Amino acid sequence: MRVLVVGGGGREHAICVCAAKSPKVDKLFCAPGNAGIAKIATCVDIGPMEFDRLTAFAVEEKIDFCIVGMDDPLVGGLTDRMEEAGVRTFGPRKNAAILEGSKAFSKDLMKRYNIPTASYENFDDYDAAVEYLKSAPMPIVLKADGLALGKGVLICNTLEEALEGAKEIMLDKKFGDAGAKMVIEQFMTGREVSVLSFTDGKTIKIMTSAQDHKRAGDGDTGLNTGGMGTFSPSPFYTKEVDEFCKKNIYQATVDAMRNEGREFKGVIFFGLMLTEDGPKVLEYNARFGDPEAQVVLPRMKNDIIEVMEACVDGRLEEIELEFEDNAAVCVVLASAGYPVKYEKGKVIEGFENFSGKDDYFCFHAGTKLTDGKVVTSGGRVLGITAKGRDLKDARAKAYEATSWIDFEGKYMRNDIGKAIDEA
Ligand code: GLY
C-alpha cells in the first residue's frame, strides 16, 4: 500500500512511526514532513493547504491511502478533494470537520443534543457582545469562532480584560477571520483531560487518556502555546469519568453529527474539563492532539492503518483498540522565545543517543535538513517521549532524555506531569 501523510509536526511524525511499522505499508510519503520524518518516509515539498498539488501528487504517485493529520486542511476540505480525486482518505470531510472549525457550531450542537458543556452565547455583532459582557459574571472565556493556531481562547478575569479581548477578537481581528464570530462562555474550573477517539461515523472507540500543558512556563504561567508536553494516561480519568463520558458525551457526539447529515469519520479529540458537576466538553478537535499523539500512539498496540481503514470503510465495530499497560511522558524542546519570537537555523545534536532504545522517541516538530545537518525551523522543535512502567518512571526517563539533545536556545518546561504527584 502507498500511503501519504499530510502535515509536518510532531503529531505527523508519531503517525508516520506507526504507519511505517504496519506490514500493509510498502511506501510512505509525507507532505511536507520534517527532518525526523525524512528518516522513515519520503518527504514531499508540498504545503498542507496546497490542495491542487497534493491531489495531483496523490494521483500521480498512485497513493492508496491518505492520512490528513492537521486541522487547517481538514477544515478546508482536503479529504473531500482527495476523495474526488479517487484517493481513500482518513480524516473528516469538510462538513464534519466544522466540529473543530467553528466553535459556535460545536456549542450549538452540544446544546441541541444535551451534551454537557459550559453555558455560552454566540455573537457576530461586537456591540451586542459588549452589552452582554457588561452584566456577565467574571472570570469569563472568549473564543474566536474559527481556527486560530490554538490561540483564539482568552480567559478574562475582569470586565476591562473582557472588553479588551472582545475588541481584539472582533474589531482588531487579531486572529483574522476566525474572529468574525465569537463565543462567550462560562469559565469552568477543574482538571483538563484530553481523550482521543477513532470513529467511523457510527461506532466510536476511545483511545487512552492524556493531559496537555498549554502554557509556556512552569507552573502554568506565560502565554498559551500549541502544547509544551503531555502525559498518558491521566490518573484523573477514572472509571467513573469514563463511564459518564461514554454515556453522555462520546456516542452522543457521533450520533449528533450523523443526525445533522455530517457523518464524522476520523479522530475526534474531546477536550474535557472534570468539573465539580461532572465532566464537560471544553472543545472538540477533528484530529489527533499535538503533543497528545506523541504519548498516545507509542502506547497503541494496533496496526494504525488497519484502524484507520476500518474508520473509512465503516467497520470500526470489528476493531478492538489495545493499549500497553504502561505510561508515557512527552517533554517538548522549544526555541527560546517561543511562542512569540524565536530564532531558527540552530544546529541540533545528540540524536544518536536515541538509537536502539525502544522506550524512547525523539519526535521532530520544527526541524529541517540544511547542508546535511538537522536544524531548528520552528518554535516547538522536538517532542522527547519516554515510556515507563508508570507515570513517574516515564517522566524520569523523558527528562533524562531531554539532556541527550542540544541546540542553542533549547527551552523546556521542567514540570511536565507534576500533577501526577497530586493524583
Ligand atoms: N494539544 C492541543 C491540541 O492539539 O489542540
Short mmCIF file of C-alpha atoms and ligand atoms in Angstrom, two decimals:
data_model
loop_
_atom_site.label_atom_id
_atom_site.label_comp_id
_atom_site.label_asym_id
_atom_site.label_seq_id
_atom_site.Cartn_x
_atom_site.Cartn_y
_atom_site.Cartn_z
CA MET A 1 0.00 0.00 0.00
CA ARG A 2 1.25 3.50 -0.83
CA VAL A 3 0.43 5.95 1.96
CA LEU A 4 0.64 9.76 2.10
CA VAL A 5 0.56 11.60 5.44
CA VAL A 6 -0.23 15.34 5.27
CA GLY A 7 1.47 17.54 7.87
CA GLY A 8 4.91 18.15 9.26
CA GLY A 9 4.84 18.32 13.03
CA GLY A 10 5.42 16.00 15.98
CA ARG A 11 1.92 14.56 15.57
CA GLU A 12 2.62 13.59 11.96
CA HIS A 13 5.99 12.11 12.98
CA ALA A 14 4.18 9.94 15.56
CA ILE A 15 1.62 8.90 12.90
CA CYS A 16 4.44 8.09 10.45
CA VAL A 17 6.29 5.98 13.05
CA CYS A 18 3.13 3.88 13.49
CA ALA A 19 2.39 3.71 9.75
CA ALA A 20 5.99 2.69 8.96
CA LYS A 21 5.55 -0.30 11.30
CA SER A 22 2.41 -1.51 9.51
CA PRO A 23 3.00 -4.58 7.33
CA LYS A 24 0.38 -3.12 4.98
CA VAL A 25 2.59 -0.17 4.04
CA ASP A 26 5.05 -0.60 1.15
CA LYS A 27 5.86 3.05 0.63
CA LEU A 28 5.31 6.01 2.93
CA PHE A 29 5.26 9.67 1.83
CA CYS A 30 4.78 12.77 3.96
CA ALA A 31 3.97 16.30 2.77
CA PRO A 32 5.79 18.37 3.80
CA GLY A 33 7.27 16.26 6.64
CA ASN A 34 10.39 17.28 8.55
CA ALA A 35 13.95 16.10 9.19
CA GLY A 36 12.85 13.29 11.53
CA ILE A 37 10.05 12.07 9.28
CA ALA A 38 12.57 12.01 6.40
CA LYS A 39 14.30 9.06 8.11
CA ILE A 40 11.24 6.82 7.67
CA ALA A 41 9.27 8.38 4.80
CA THR A 42 9.87 10.21 1.55
CA CYS A 43 9.18 13.86 2.28
CA VAL A 44 7.50 15.86 -0.45
CA ASP A 45 7.87 19.62 -0.55
CA ILE A 46 4.16 20.48 -0.79
CA GLY A 47 2.38 22.56 1.85
CA PRO A 48 -0.71 21.20 3.65
CA MET A 49 -3.00 23.84 2.09
CA GLU A 50 -1.80 23.33 -1.49
CA PHE A 51 -4.77 21.13 -2.37
CA ASP A 52 -4.22 21.11 -6.16
CA ARG A 53 -0.61 20.00 -5.79
CA LEU A 54 -1.42 17.47 -3.07
CA THR A 55 -4.18 15.79 -5.08
CA ALA A 56 -2.08 15.83 -8.28
CA PHE A 57 0.79 14.21 -6.37
CA ALA A 58 -1.50 11.58 -4.85
CA VAL A 59 -2.91 10.64 -8.26
CA GLU A 60 0.47 10.63 -9.98
CA GLU A 61 2.10 8.54 -7.25
CA LYS A 62 -0.88 6.16 -7.10
CA ILE A 63 -1.45 6.80 -3.39
CA ASP A 64 -3.81 4.16 -1.95
CA PHE A 65 -4.44 5.87 1.36
CA CYS A 66 -4.03 9.44 2.57
CA ILE A 67 -3.94 10.47 6.24
CA VAL A 68 -4.61 14.14 6.98
CA GLY A 69 -3.01 15.00 10.32
CA MET A 70 -3.63 18.74 10.60
CA ASP A 71 -6.70 20.84 11.37
CA ASP A 72 -6.39 23.51 8.65
CA PRO A 73 -6.52 21.18 5.63
CA LEU A 74 -9.31 19.14 7.23
CA VAL A 75 -11.42 22.23 7.91
CA GLY A 76 -10.58 23.49 4.42
CA GLY A 77 -11.86 20.28 2.78
CA LEU A 78 -8.74 18.32 1.78
CA THR A 79 -10.49 14.99 2.45
CA ASP A 80 -13.28 15.92 0.03
CA ARG A 81 -10.73 16.93 -2.61
CA MET A 82 -8.74 13.72 -2.20
CA GLU A 83 -11.90 11.62 -2.41
CA GLU A 84 -12.99 13.47 -5.56
CA ALA A 85 -9.61 12.53 -6.99
CA GLY A 86 -10.28 8.88 -6.09
CA VAL A 87 -7.91 8.69 -3.09
CA ARG A 88 -9.20 6.93 0.05
CA THR A 89 -8.58 9.38 2.87
CA PHE A 90 -8.59 9.25 6.65
CA GLY A 91 -9.93 12.39 8.29
CA PRO A 92 -13.37 14.04 8.37
CA ARG A 93 -14.86 15.72 5.34
CA LYS A 94 -15.31 19.49 5.42
CA ASN A 95 -18.93 19.32 6.57
CA ALA A 96 -17.84 17.26 9.61
CA ALA A 97 -14.52 18.99 10.37
CA ILE A 98 -16.65 22.02 11.24
CA LEU A 99 -16.83 20.36 14.66
CA GLU A 100 -13.39 21.92 15.19
CA GLY A 101 -13.62 24.65 12.56
CA SER A 102 -16.46 26.55 14.24
CA LYS A 103 -16.76 26.84 18.00
CA ALA A 104 -20.19 28.41 17.61
CA PHE A 105 -21.32 25.34 15.62
CA SER A 106 -19.97 22.89 18.20
CA LYS A 107 -21.54 24.78 21.12
CA ASP A 108 -24.92 24.85 19.36
CA LEU A 109 -24.59 21.14 18.60
CA MET A 110 -23.91 20.34 22.25
CA LYS A 111 -26.85 22.46 23.35
CA ARG A 112 -29.22 20.80 20.84
CA TYR A 113 -28.20 17.30 21.88
CA ASN A 114 -27.79 17.85 25.64
CA ILE A 115 -24.06 17.15 25.65
CA PRO A 116 -22.59 18.63 28.85
CA THR A 117 -20.65 21.83 28.26
CA ALA A 118 -20.31 25.32 29.77
CA SER A 119 -23.19 27.75 29.20
CA TYR A 120 -22.49 30.28 26.42
CA GLU A 121 -23.78 32.79 23.88
CA ASN A 122 -22.61 33.28 20.27
CA PHE A 123 -22.08 36.77 18.82
CA ASP A 124 -21.43 38.10 15.36
CA ASP A 125 -22.08 41.69 16.43
CA TYR A 126 -19.44 43.46 18.53
CA ASP A 127 -21.85 45.89 20.24
CA ALA A 128 -24.15 43.06 21.31
CA ALA A 129 -21.14 41.18 22.73
CA VAL A 130 -20.11 44.27 24.73
CA GLU A 131 -23.65 44.71 26.14
CA TYR A 132 -23.69 41.05 27.19
CA LEU A 133 -20.28 41.27 28.86
CA LYS A 134 -21.33 44.28 30.96
CA SER A 135 -23.64 42.13 33.06
CA ALA A 136 -21.80 38.78 32.80
CA PRO A 137 -20.05 37.19 35.80
CA MET A 138 -16.24 37.23 35.72
CA PRO A 139 -13.97 35.42 35.02
CA ILE A 140 -15.31 34.67 31.56
CA VAL A 141 -13.98 32.97 28.44
CA LEU A 142 -13.90 34.49 24.95
CA LYS A 143 -13.38 32.20 21.98
CA ALA A 144 -12.77 33.25 18.40
CA ASP A 145 -15.12 31.05 16.37
CA GLY A 146 -12.64 29.72 13.82
CA LEU A 147 -9.16 28.16 13.81
CA ALA A 148 -6.53 30.38 15.39
CA LEU A 149 -3.48 28.12 15.89
CA GLY A 150 -4.82 27.21 19.33
CA LYS A 151 -4.51 30.85 20.44
CA GLY A 152 -8.04 32.17 19.97
CA VAL A 153 -9.22 31.49 23.52
CA LEU A 154 -8.95 34.28 26.10
CA ILE A 155 -9.65 33.83 29.80
CA CYS A 156 -10.64 37.24 31.19
CA ASN A 157 -10.66 37.95 34.92
CA THR A 158 -12.21 41.44 34.81
CA LEU A 159 -14.71 43.33 32.68
CA GLU A 160 -11.86 45.54 31.40
CA GLU A 161 -9.94 42.48 30.20
CA ALA A 162 -13.09 41.05 28.62
CA LEU A 163 -13.86 44.28 26.75
CA GLU A 164 -10.28 44.49 25.52
CA GLY A 165 -10.42 40.82 24.47
CA ALA A 166 -13.68 41.29 22.57
CA LYS A 167 -12.14 44.26 20.75
CA GLU A 168 -9.02 42.26 19.85
CA ILE A 169 -11.05 39.34 18.52
CA MET A 170 -13.93 41.08 16.76
CA LEU A 171 -12.70 44.57 15.81
CA ASP A 172 -8.90 44.34 15.58
CA LYS A 173 -9.18 40.85 14.01
CA LYS A 174 -6.14 39.65 15.96
CA PHE A 175 -7.00 36.10 14.85
CA GLY A 176 -8.10 37.11 11.37
CA ASP A 177 -11.43 35.85 10.06
CA ALA A 178 -11.57 33.36 12.93
CA GLY A 179 -12.87 36.31 14.97
CA ALA A 180 -15.80 37.24 12.73
CA LYS A 181 -17.91 35.38 15.27
CA MET A 182 -17.17 34.96 18.95
CA VAL A 183 -18.36 32.59 21.66
CA ILE A 184 -18.66 33.98 25.19
CA GLU A 185 -18.54 31.08 27.60
CA GLN A 186 -18.88 30.50 31.33
CA PHE A 187 -15.48 29.92 32.98
CA MET A 188 -15.11 26.36 34.28
CA THR A 189 -12.67 25.09 36.86
CA GLY A 190 -11.32 21.58 37.30
CA ARG A 191 -8.80 19.25 35.71
CA GLU A 192 -8.42 19.18 31.97
CA VAL A 193 -8.15 15.83 30.23
CA SER A 194 -7.68 15.06 26.54
CA VAL A 195 -9.42 11.99 25.17
CA LEU A 196 -8.77 10.92 21.59
CA SER A 197 -11.08 8.57 19.75
CA PHE A 198 -11.48 6.84 16.40
CA THR A 199 -14.91 6.90 14.79
CA ASP A 200 -16.38 5.60 11.54
CA GLY A 201 -19.44 7.83 11.84
CA LYS A 202 -21.48 5.25 13.77
CA THR A 203 -19.15 3.44 16.16
CA ILE A 204 -16.70 5.28 18.40
CA LYS A 205 -13.68 3.70 20.11
CA ILE A 206 -11.82 5.60 22.79
CA MET A 207 -8.04 5.67 22.99
CA THR A 208 -6.13 6.02 26.24
CA SER A 209 -6.40 9.42 28.01
CA ALA A 210 -3.75 12.14 28.12
CA GLN A 211 -3.12 15.60 29.55
CA ASP A 212 -1.54 18.57 27.83
CA HIS A 213 0.38 21.55 29.28
CA LYS A 214 -0.59 24.56 27.19
CA ARG A 215 1.20 27.44 28.91
CA ALA A 216 4.81 28.27 28.03
CA GLY A 217 6.17 28.48 31.58
CA ASP A 218 6.48 26.28 34.66
CA GLY A 219 3.51 26.40 37.00
CA ASP A 220 1.17 27.13 34.05
CA THR A 221 2.48 30.66 33.64
CA GLY A 222 3.14 32.62 30.48
CA LEU A 223 1.43 32.58 27.12
CA ASN A 224 -0.61 29.80 25.58
CA THR A 225 1.33 27.55 23.22
CA GLY A 226 0.48 24.64 20.96
CA GLY A 227 1.43 22.42 23.93
CA MET A 228 4.68 22.08 25.90
CA GLY A 229 4.31 18.47 26.96
CA THR A 230 1.89 15.67 27.71
CA PHE A 231 1.46 12.55 29.76
CA SER A 232 -0.69 9.46 29.30
CA PRO A 233 -2.77 8.04 30.84
CA SER A 234 -4.28 10.75 33.02
CA PRO A 235 -4.72 9.45 36.58
CA PHE A 236 -7.73 11.77 36.87
CA TYR A 237 -9.56 9.98 34.07
CA THR A 238 -11.16 7.42 36.36
CA LYS A 239 -13.51 4.56 35.56
CA GLU A 240 -16.44 6.73 36.72
CA VAL A 241 -15.41 9.59 34.44
CA ASP A 242 -15.03 7.14 31.55
CA GLU A 243 -18.48 5.68 32.17
CA PHE A 244 -20.08 9.12 32.39
CA CYS A 245 -18.46 10.27 29.16
CA LYS A 246 -19.37 7.08 27.32
CA LYS A 247 -22.97 7.54 28.38
CA ASN A 248 -23.32 11.30 27.85
CA ILE A 249 -20.61 12.61 25.55
CA TYR A 250 -18.79 10.30 23.12
CA GLN A 251 -21.52 8.34 21.34
CA ALA A 252 -23.87 11.31 21.71
CA THR A 253 -21.46 13.46 19.69
CA VAL A 254 -21.07 10.92 16.90
CA ASP A 255 -24.84 10.37 16.73
CA ALA A 256 -25.49 14.12 16.76
CA MET A 257 -23.15 14.67 13.82
CA ARG A 258 -24.74 11.83 11.83
CA ASN A 259 -28.19 13.16 12.65
CA GLU A 260 -27.16 16.57 11.29
CA GLY A 261 -26.09 14.96 7.99
CA ARG A 262 -22.43 15.49 8.91
CA GLU A 263 -21.17 11.93 9.44
CA PHE A 264 -17.77 12.22 11.11
CA LYS A 265 -15.09 9.68 10.15
CA GLY A 266 -11.68 10.12 11.67
CA VAL A 267 -10.33 11.18 15.06
CA ILE A 268 -12.45 13.19 17.47
CA PHE A 269 -10.39 14.77 20.21
CA PHE A 270 -12.51 15.58 23.26
CA GLY A 271 -11.04 18.34 25.42
CA LEU A 272 -12.76 17.68 28.73
CA MET A 273 -12.98 19.63 31.96
CA LEU A 274 -13.62 17.49 35.03
CA THR A 275 -15.76 19.93 37.00
CA GLU A 276 -17.48 19.53 40.36
CA ASP A 277 -20.69 18.97 38.39
CA GLY A 278 -19.13 16.21 36.33
CA PRO A 279 -17.18 16.09 33.06
CA LYS A 280 -17.99 18.76 30.46
CA VAL A 281 -16.73 19.32 26.93
CA LEU A 282 -14.32 22.26 26.69
CA GLU A 283 -13.68 21.82 22.98
CA TYR A 284 -13.69 19.36 20.12
CA ASN A 285 -10.86 18.87 17.69
CA ALA A 286 -11.14 16.93 14.45
CA ARG A 287 -7.69 15.28 14.57
CA PHE A 288 -5.07 13.86 16.92
CA GLY A 289 -3.80 16.32 19.51
CA ASP A 290 -0.26 17.58 19.28
CA PRO A 291 1.60 16.65 21.52
CA GLU A 292 -1.10 14.21 22.77
CA ALA A 293 -0.40 11.94 19.79
CA GLN A 294 3.23 11.65 20.92
CA VAL A 295 2.20 9.89 24.16
CA VAL A 296 -0.93 8.05 22.98
CA LEU A 297 0.29 6.48 19.72
CA PRO A 298 3.50 4.95 21.11
CA ARG A 299 1.28 3.03 23.57
CA MET A 300 -1.14 1.75 20.92
CA LYS A 301 -0.75 -1.93 20.05
CA ASN A 302 -2.97 -1.93 16.93
CA ASP A 303 -1.83 -1.52 13.36
CA ILE A 304 -2.77 2.14 12.79
CA ILE A 305 -3.54 1.57 9.11
CA GLU A 306 -5.97 -1.25 9.93
CA VAL A 307 -7.81 1.00 12.38
CA MET A 308 -7.90 3.97 10.00
CA GLU A 309 -9.12 1.82 7.10
CA ALA A 310 -11.89 0.47 9.36
CA CYS A 311 -12.95 4.08 10.08
CA VAL A 312 -13.06 4.99 6.40
CA ASP A 313 -14.93 1.77 5.49
CA GLY A 314 -17.44 1.97 8.36
CA ARG A 315 -16.15 -1.25 10.01
CA LEU A 316 -14.80 0.13 13.27
CA GLU A 317 -17.01 -2.20 15.34
CA GLU A 318 -14.74 -5.06 14.17
CA ILE A 319 -11.68 -3.47 15.79
CA GLU A 320 -10.64 -3.80 19.38
CA LEU A 321 -8.31 -0.97 20.33
CA GLU A 322 -5.48 -2.11 22.59
CA PHE A 323 -3.03 -0.03 24.58
CA GLU A 324 0.04 -1.08 26.53
CA ASP A 325 -0.38 -1.23 30.28
CA ASN A 326 2.27 1.41 30.92
CA ALA A 327 2.64 5.19 30.74
CA ALA A 328 4.33 7.78 28.57
CA VAL A 329 5.54 11.35 29.06
CA CYS A 330 6.49 13.83 26.32
CA VAL A 331 8.55 16.94 27.03
CA VAL A 332 8.66 19.49 24.23
CA LEU A 333 12.01 21.11 23.49
CA ALA A 334 11.23 24.57 22.14
CA SER A 335 13.23 27.51 20.81
CA ALA A 336 13.90 30.25 23.39
CA GLY A 337 11.30 32.98 22.95
CA TYR A 338 8.53 30.64 21.74
CA PRO A 339 5.59 31.32 21.30
CA VAL A 340 6.42 34.97 20.48
CA LYS A 341 9.74 35.49 18.72
CA TYR A 342 12.48 32.94 18.30
CA GLU A 343 15.47 32.22 16.12
CA LYS A 344 15.68 29.40 13.62
CA GLY A 345 18.51 27.53 11.93
CA LYS A 346 20.26 26.30 15.10
CA VAL A 347 22.11 23.00 14.64
CA ILE A 348 20.64 20.18 16.75
CA GLU A 349 22.92 17.50 18.14
CA GLY A 350 22.55 14.26 20.07
CA PHE A 351 20.06 12.21 18.01
CA GLU A 352 22.39 9.19 18.11
CA ASN A 353 21.60 8.81 21.85
CA PHE A 354 18.12 7.52 20.97
CA SER A 355 19.19 4.71 18.67
CA GLY A 356 18.43 1.19 19.85
CA LYS A 357 16.32 2.41 22.80
CA ASP A 358 12.80 1.10 22.30
CA ASP A 359 11.21 3.07 25.14
CA TYR A 360 12.46 6.45 23.91
CA PHE A 361 11.22 8.54 20.99
CA CYS A 362 12.56 11.79 19.60
CA PHE A 363 9.64 13.20 17.60
CA HIS A 364 10.54 16.07 15.30
CA ALA A 365 8.20 19.07 15.18
CA GLY A 366 10.11 22.12 13.89
CA THR A 367 13.21 20.73 12.20
CA LYS A 368 14.65 20.64 8.72
CA LEU A 369 17.77 19.42 6.95
CA THR A 370 20.22 22.12 5.86
CA ASP A 371 23.59 21.20 4.34
CA GLY A 372 23.26 17.69 5.75
CA LYS A 373 22.62 18.98 9.28
CA VAL A 374 19.37 18.92 11.24
CA VAL A 375 18.49 22.48 12.29
CA THR A 376 15.62 24.15 14.13
CA SER A 377 12.86 25.54 11.91
CA GLY A 378 10.01 26.23 14.34
CA GLY A 379 9.01 27.16 17.87
CA ARG A 380 8.33 23.64 19.03
CA VAL A 381 11.40 21.76 17.86
CA LEU A 382 11.28 18.22 19.28
CA GLY A 383 8.99 16.11 21.46
CA ILE A 384 11.04 13.86 23.72
CA THR A 385 8.87 10.92 24.74
CA ALA A 386 9.66 8.03 27.04
CA LYS A 387 7.57 5.08 28.08
CA GLY A 388 7.86 3.71 31.60
CA ARG A 389 6.17 1.18 33.85
CA ASP A 390 4.17 4.06 35.38
CA LEU A 391 3.92 7.83 35.01
CA LYS A 392 6.73 8.61 37.46
CA ASP A 393 9.09 6.21 35.71
CA ALA A 394 8.14 7.61 32.29
CA ARG A 395 8.62 11.18 33.48
CA ALA A 396 12.08 10.46 34.94
CA LYS A 397 13.11 8.78 31.69
CA ALA A 398 11.72 11.57 29.48
CA TYR A 399 13.54 14.27 31.43
CA GLU A 400 16.75 12.21 31.38
CA ALA A 401 16.44 12.01 27.58
CA THR A 402 15.98 15.76 27.21
CA SER A 403 19.63 16.10 28.26
CA TRP A 404 20.76 13.97 25.32
CA ILE A 405 19.79 16.70 22.86
CA ASP A 406 21.48 20.03 22.49
CA PHE A 407 20.85 23.16 20.44
CA GLU A 408 21.37 26.86 21.07
CA GLY A 409 18.33 28.34 22.83
CA LYS A 410 16.90 24.96 23.90
CA TYR A 411 13.94 25.66 26.19
CA MET A 412 11.52 23.37 28.01
CA ARG A 413 9.15 23.27 30.93
CA ASN A 414 10.50 21.47 33.97
CA ASP A 415 7.17 20.44 35.45
CA ILE A 416 5.53 18.31 32.77
CA GLY A 417 3.47 15.71 34.60
CA LYS A 418 3.84 17.37 38.00
CA ALA A 419 0.12 16.76 38.53
CA ILE A 420 0.97 13.05 38.66
CA ASP A 421 2.27 13.61 42.21
CA GLU A 422 -1.10 15.01 43.29
CA ALA A 423 -3.11 12.05 41.97
N1 GLY B 1 -2.58 19.90 22.32
C1 GLY B 1 -3.75 20.55 21.94
C2 GLY B 1 -4.12 20.43 20.53
O1 GLY B 1 -3.59 19.64 19.80
O2 GLY B 1 -5.00 21.17 20.10
#
